[in-house]
Coordinates of C-alpha atoms and ligand atoms in Angstrom, one line a residue:
X226 CA 108.2 91.3 65.9
X227 CA 105.9 92.2 68.8
X228 CA 102.2 91.5 68.1
X229 CA 101.4 94.8 69.9
X230 CA 103.9 96.9 67.9
X231 CA 102.6 100.4 68.1
X232 CA 103.7 103.4 66.0
X233 CA 102.0 106.7 66.9
X234 CA 102.4 109.6 64.5
X235 CA 101.7 113.0 65.8
X236 CA 101.6 116.0 63.5
X237 CA 100.4 119.6 63.7
X238 CA 101.3 123.3 63.5
X239 CA 103.8 125.2 65.6
X240 CA 103.3 125.0 69.4
X241 CA 100.1 123.0 69.1
X242 CA 101.2 120.7 71.9
X243 CA 102.6 117.8 69.8
X244 CA 105.8 117.3 71.8
X245 CA 104.0 117.4 75.1
X246 CA 101.5 114.8 74.0
X247 CA 104.1 112.7 72.2
X248 CA 106.3 112.6 75.4
X249 CA 103.3 111.7 77.6
X250 CA 102.1 109.0 75.2
X251 CA 105.6 107.5 74.9
X252 CA 106.0 107.4 78.7
X253 CA 102.6 105.8 79.1
X254 CA 103.2 103.0 76.5
X255 CA 107.0 102.6 77.3
X256 CA 107.9 103.6 73.7
X257 CA 110.9 105.7 72.4
X258 CA 110.0 109.2 71.3
X259 CA 111.5 111.3 68.6
X260 CA 110.8 115.0 68.3
X261 CA 111.6 115.4 64.6
X262 CA 111.4 119.2 64.7
X263 CA 114.8 119.0 66.5
X264 CA 116.4 117.5 63.4
X265 CA 115.4 120.5 61.3
X266 CA 116.3 122.9 64.1
X267 CA 119.8 121.2 64.5
X268 CA 120.4 121.3 60.8
X269 CA 119.7 125.1 60.7
X270 CA 121.8 125.6 63.8
X271 CA 124.8 123.9 62.2
X272 CA 124.5 126.2 59.2
X273 CA 124.2 129.3 61.4
X274 CA 127.2 128.3 63.5
X275 CA 129.3 128.0 60.3
X276 CA 128.1 131.4 59.1
X277 CA 126.4 129.7 56.1
X278 CA 123.2 130.6 54.3
X279 CA 120.0 128.6 55.2
X280 CA 119.3 128.0 51.5
X281 CA 122.8 126.6 50.8
X282 CA 121.5 123.2 49.7
X283 CA 124.9 121.4 49.6
X284 CA 125.8 122.6 53.1
X285 CA 122.4 121.9 54.5
X286 CA 122.4 118.4 53.2
X287 CA 125.8 117.8 54.7
X288 CA 124.7 119.3 58.0
X289 CA 121.6 117.0 58.0
X290 CA 123.8 114.0 57.2
X291 CA 126.1 114.8 60.1
X292 CA 123.4 114.9 62.8
X293 CA 123.7 112.7 65.8
X294 CA 120.5 112.2 67.9
X295 CA 122.5 112.2 71.1
X296 CA 124.1 115.6 71.0
X297 CA 121.3 118.0 70.7
X298 CA 121.5 121.2 72.8
X299 CA 117.8 121.4 73.5
X300 CA 117.8 124.8 75.1
X301 CA 119.4 126.5 72.1
X302 CA 117.5 124.6 69.5
X303 CA 114.2 125.4 71.0
X304 CA 114.7 129.2 70.7
X305 CA 112.4 131.3 68.5
X306 CA 115.2 132.1 66.1
X307 CA 115.8 128.4 65.5
X308 CA 112.2 127.6 64.9
X309 CA 112.1 130.1 62.1
X310 CA 115.4 129.0 60.6
X311 CA 114.3 125.3 60.8
X312 CA 111.3 126.0 58.7
X313 CA 113.5 127.5 56.0
X314 CA 115.8 124.5 55.7
X315 CA 112.8 122.2 56.1
X316 CA 111.4 123.5 52.8
X317 CA 114.5 122.1 50.9
X318 CA 113.5 118.8 49.4
X319 CA 117.1 117.6 49.5
X320 CA 117.3 118.1 53.3
X321 CA 114.0 116.3 53.9
X322 CA 115.2 113.4 51.7
X323 CA 118.4 113.2 53.7
X324 CA 116.5 112.8 57.0
X325 CA 113.9 110.2 56.0
X326 CA 116.0 107.1 56.7
X327 CA 117.1 108.2 60.1
X328 CA 113.4 108.8 61.2
X329 CA 112.2 105.6 59.7
X330 CA 115.0 103.6 61.4
X331 CA 113.9 105.2 64.7
X332 CA 110.4 104.1 64.1
X333 CA 111.4 100.5 63.1
X334 CA 111.9 99.0 66.6
X335 CA 110.1 95.9 67.6
X336 CA 107.9 97.6 70.1
X337 CA 107.2 100.7 68.0
X338 CA 107.7 104.4 68.7
X339 CA 106.1 107.8 69.0
X340 CA 107.3 110.5 66.5
X341 CA 106.0 114.1 66.3
X342 CA 106.5 116.6 63.5
X343 CA 104.7 117.8 60.3
X344 CA 104.9 114.8 57.9
X345 CA 105.0 111.7 60.2
X346 CA 101.6 110.4 59.2
X347 CA 101.8 111.4 55.6
X348 CA 105.5 110.6 54.6
X349 CA 107.7 109.1 57.4
X350 CA 105.3 106.5 58.8
X351 CA 102.3 106.3 56.5
X352 CA 101.5 102.9 58.0
X353 CA 101.5 104.1 61.6
X354 CA 98.7 102.4 63.6
X355 CA 97.6 105.7 65.1
X356 CA 97.8 109.2 63.6
X357 CA 96.8 112.3 65.5
X358 CA 96.8 115.8 64.0
X359 CA 97.0 118.1 67.0
X360 CA 95.9 121.7 66.5
X361 CA 94.7 124.8 68.4
X362 CA 94.0 128.4 67.4
X363 CA 97.0 130.5 66.5
X364 CA 96.2 132.8 69.4
X365 CA 96.2 129.9 72.0
X366 CA 99.4 128.5 70.5
X367 CA 101.2 131.9 70.6
X368 CA 100.1 132.3 74.2
X369 CA 101.5 128.9 75.1
X370 CA 104.8 129.5 73.3
X371 CA 105.1 133.0 74.9
X372 CA 104.7 131.4 78.3
X373 CA 107.2 128.7 77.4
X374 CA 109.9 131.1 76.1
X375 CA 109.4 133.5 79.1
X376 CA 109.8 130.5 81.4
X377 CA 113.2 129.9 79.9
X378 CA 114.2 133.6 80.2
X379 CA 113.8 134.3 76.5
X380 CA 112.3 137.5 75.3
X381 CA 108.7 136.6 74.4
X382 CA 106.5 139.4 73.0
X383 CA 103.0 137.9 72.3
X384 CA 102.3 139.8 69.1
X385 CA 105.7 138.9 67.6
X386 CA 105.3 135.3 68.6
X387 CA 101.8 135.2 67.0
X388 CA 103.2 136.7 63.8
X389 CA 106.0 134.0 63.9
X390 CA 103.6 131.2 64.4
X391 CA 101.4 132.3 61.5
X392 CA 104.3 132.9 59.2
X393 CA 105.8 129.5 60.0
X394 CA 102.5 127.7 59.5
X395 CA 102.1 129.4 56.2
X396 CA 105.6 128.4 55.0
X397 CA 105.2 124.8 56.3
X398 CA 101.8 124.4 54.6
X399 CA 102.7 126.0 51.3
X400 CA 106.0 124.1 50.6
X401 CA 106.0 121.6 47.7
X402 CA 107.4 118.6 49.5
X403 CA 105.8 117.1 52.7
X404 CA 103.6 120.1 53.5
X405 CA 101.9 120.4 56.9
X406 CA 98.5 118.7 56.5
X407 CA 96.6 115.9 58.2
X408 CA 97.0 112.4 56.8
X409 CA 93.7 111.2 55.3
X410 CA 93.4 108.6 58.2
X411 CA 94.5 111.0 61.0
X412 CA 92.2 112.0 63.9
X413 CA 92.3 115.7 64.5
X414 CA 92.5 116.8 68.1
X415 CA 91.8 120.5 68.7
X416 CA 93.3 121.4 72.1
X417 CA 92.3 125.1 72.1
X418 CA 89.9 124.6 75.0
X419 CA 91.8 121.7 76.7
X420 CA 94.6 121.9 79.3
X421 CA 97.5 119.5 79.2
X422 CA 95.7 116.8 81.2
X423 CA 92.5 117.2 79.1
X424 CA 94.5 116.9 75.9
X425 CA 96.4 113.9 77.1
X426 CA 93.2 112.2 78.1
X427 CA 91.7 112.8 74.6
X428 CA 94.9 111.6 72.9
X429 CA 94.9 108.5 75.0
X430 CA 91.3 107.7 74.0
X431 CA 92.3 108.2 70.3
X432 CA 95.2 105.8 70.7
X433 CA 93.2 103.2 72.5
X434 CA 90.5 103.3 69.9
X435 CA 93.0 103.2 67.1
X436 CA 94.9 100.1 68.4
X437 CA 91.8 98.1 69.4
Ligands
ADP121 N1 96.8 121.7 76.1 C1 97.7 122.6 76.5 N2 97.3 123.6 77.3 C2 98.2 124.5 77.8 N3 99.5 124.5 77.5 C3 99.9 123.5 76.7 C4 99.0 122.5 76.2 N4 99.8 121.7 75.4 C5 101.0 122.1 75.4 N5 101.1 123.2 76.2 C6 102.3 124.0 76.4 O1 102.5 124.8 75.2 C7 103.9 124.9 74.9 C8 104.1 124.2 73.5 O2 103.9 122.8 73.6 P1 104.7 121.8 72.8 O3 104.3 120.4 73.3 O4 106.2 122.1 72.9 O5 104.2 122.1 71.3 P2 104.8 121.6 69.9 O6 105.6 120.4 70.2 O7 103.6 121.4 69.1 O8 105.6 122.8 69.5 C9 104.7 124.1 76.0 O9 105.1 125.1 77.0 C10 103.6 123.2 76.6 O10 103.8 123.0 78.0
CDP122 N1 108.6 116.5 60.7 C1 108.9 117.8 60.6 C2 109.2 118.5 61.8 C3 109.5 119.8 61.7 N2 109.6 120.4 60.5 C4 110.0 121.8 60.4 O1 110.8 122.3 61.5 C5 110.2 123.4 62.1 C6 110.4 123.3 63.6 O2 109.6 122.3 64.0 P1 109.2 122.0 65.5 O3 108.2 120.9 65.6 O4 110.4 121.9 66.3 O5 108.4 123.4 65.9 P2 107.3 123.7 67.0 O6 106.0 123.1 66.5 O7 107.8 123.0 68.2 O8 107.3 125.2 67.1 C7 108.8 123.5 61.6 O9 108.3 124.8 61.5 C8 108.9 122.8 60.2 O10 109.3 123.7 59.2 C9 109.2 119.8 59.4 O11 109.2 120.3 58.3 N3 108.9 118.4 59.5

């Protein structure tokens, strides 16, 4: 095992910039990165493709079990509809249980890994060396998500996206298993007033302090 093994757990609400920071940190430290939201999005997508209900526990568990990290259609999974659907299947404890091993295996490499999601610091990697809880005001997050969706040619009405983001945060925070919340030992990073470079600089400082 590497002496410098480094697992970085990044959690936070919808569109807070978790993925952007996780990708940048992974590139900086030469670590693999897993966007765990894609697992829930892909599970929901598989159900919708089969015309099945999002609360069909047996089918949702089978869909989660059948996931392969290599065949994600990012563009489709990152749509607004899929974010909302993902948060419905993510509230099913059986689905979450099915996805734990895959995520822990991903984090178990000799050098470490960067994972981002909602429960990385609390459930998936409670021993991560560094935990960052990334947040920003709902309005800033909705603005950023609207720009992102518009950039991909998806319809992006700011008020609708703001309502989506708030509803999803509420569902993610209120669920009984692995709710969205900072781990006790996480450092909170509010990016409301930071651009991407500023947020990356602040995240890097948190990691460097945490691994010292
Ligand atoms: N600090 C920031 N300032 C402005 N835009 C940002 C910032 N961080 C992320 N973004 C943009 O906001 C959108 C959502 O970021 P993303 O990293 O995908 O969030 P999450 O993974 O939390 O959903 C992306 O288009 C991203 O480029
Ligand atoms: N570790 C995780 C990651 C995502 N999720 C769920 O999956 C949904 C989509 O996650 P995401 O990270 O792709 O969403 P964004 O923050 O990118 O909008 C979330 O709203 C959560 O319900 C989760 O429950 N646990």
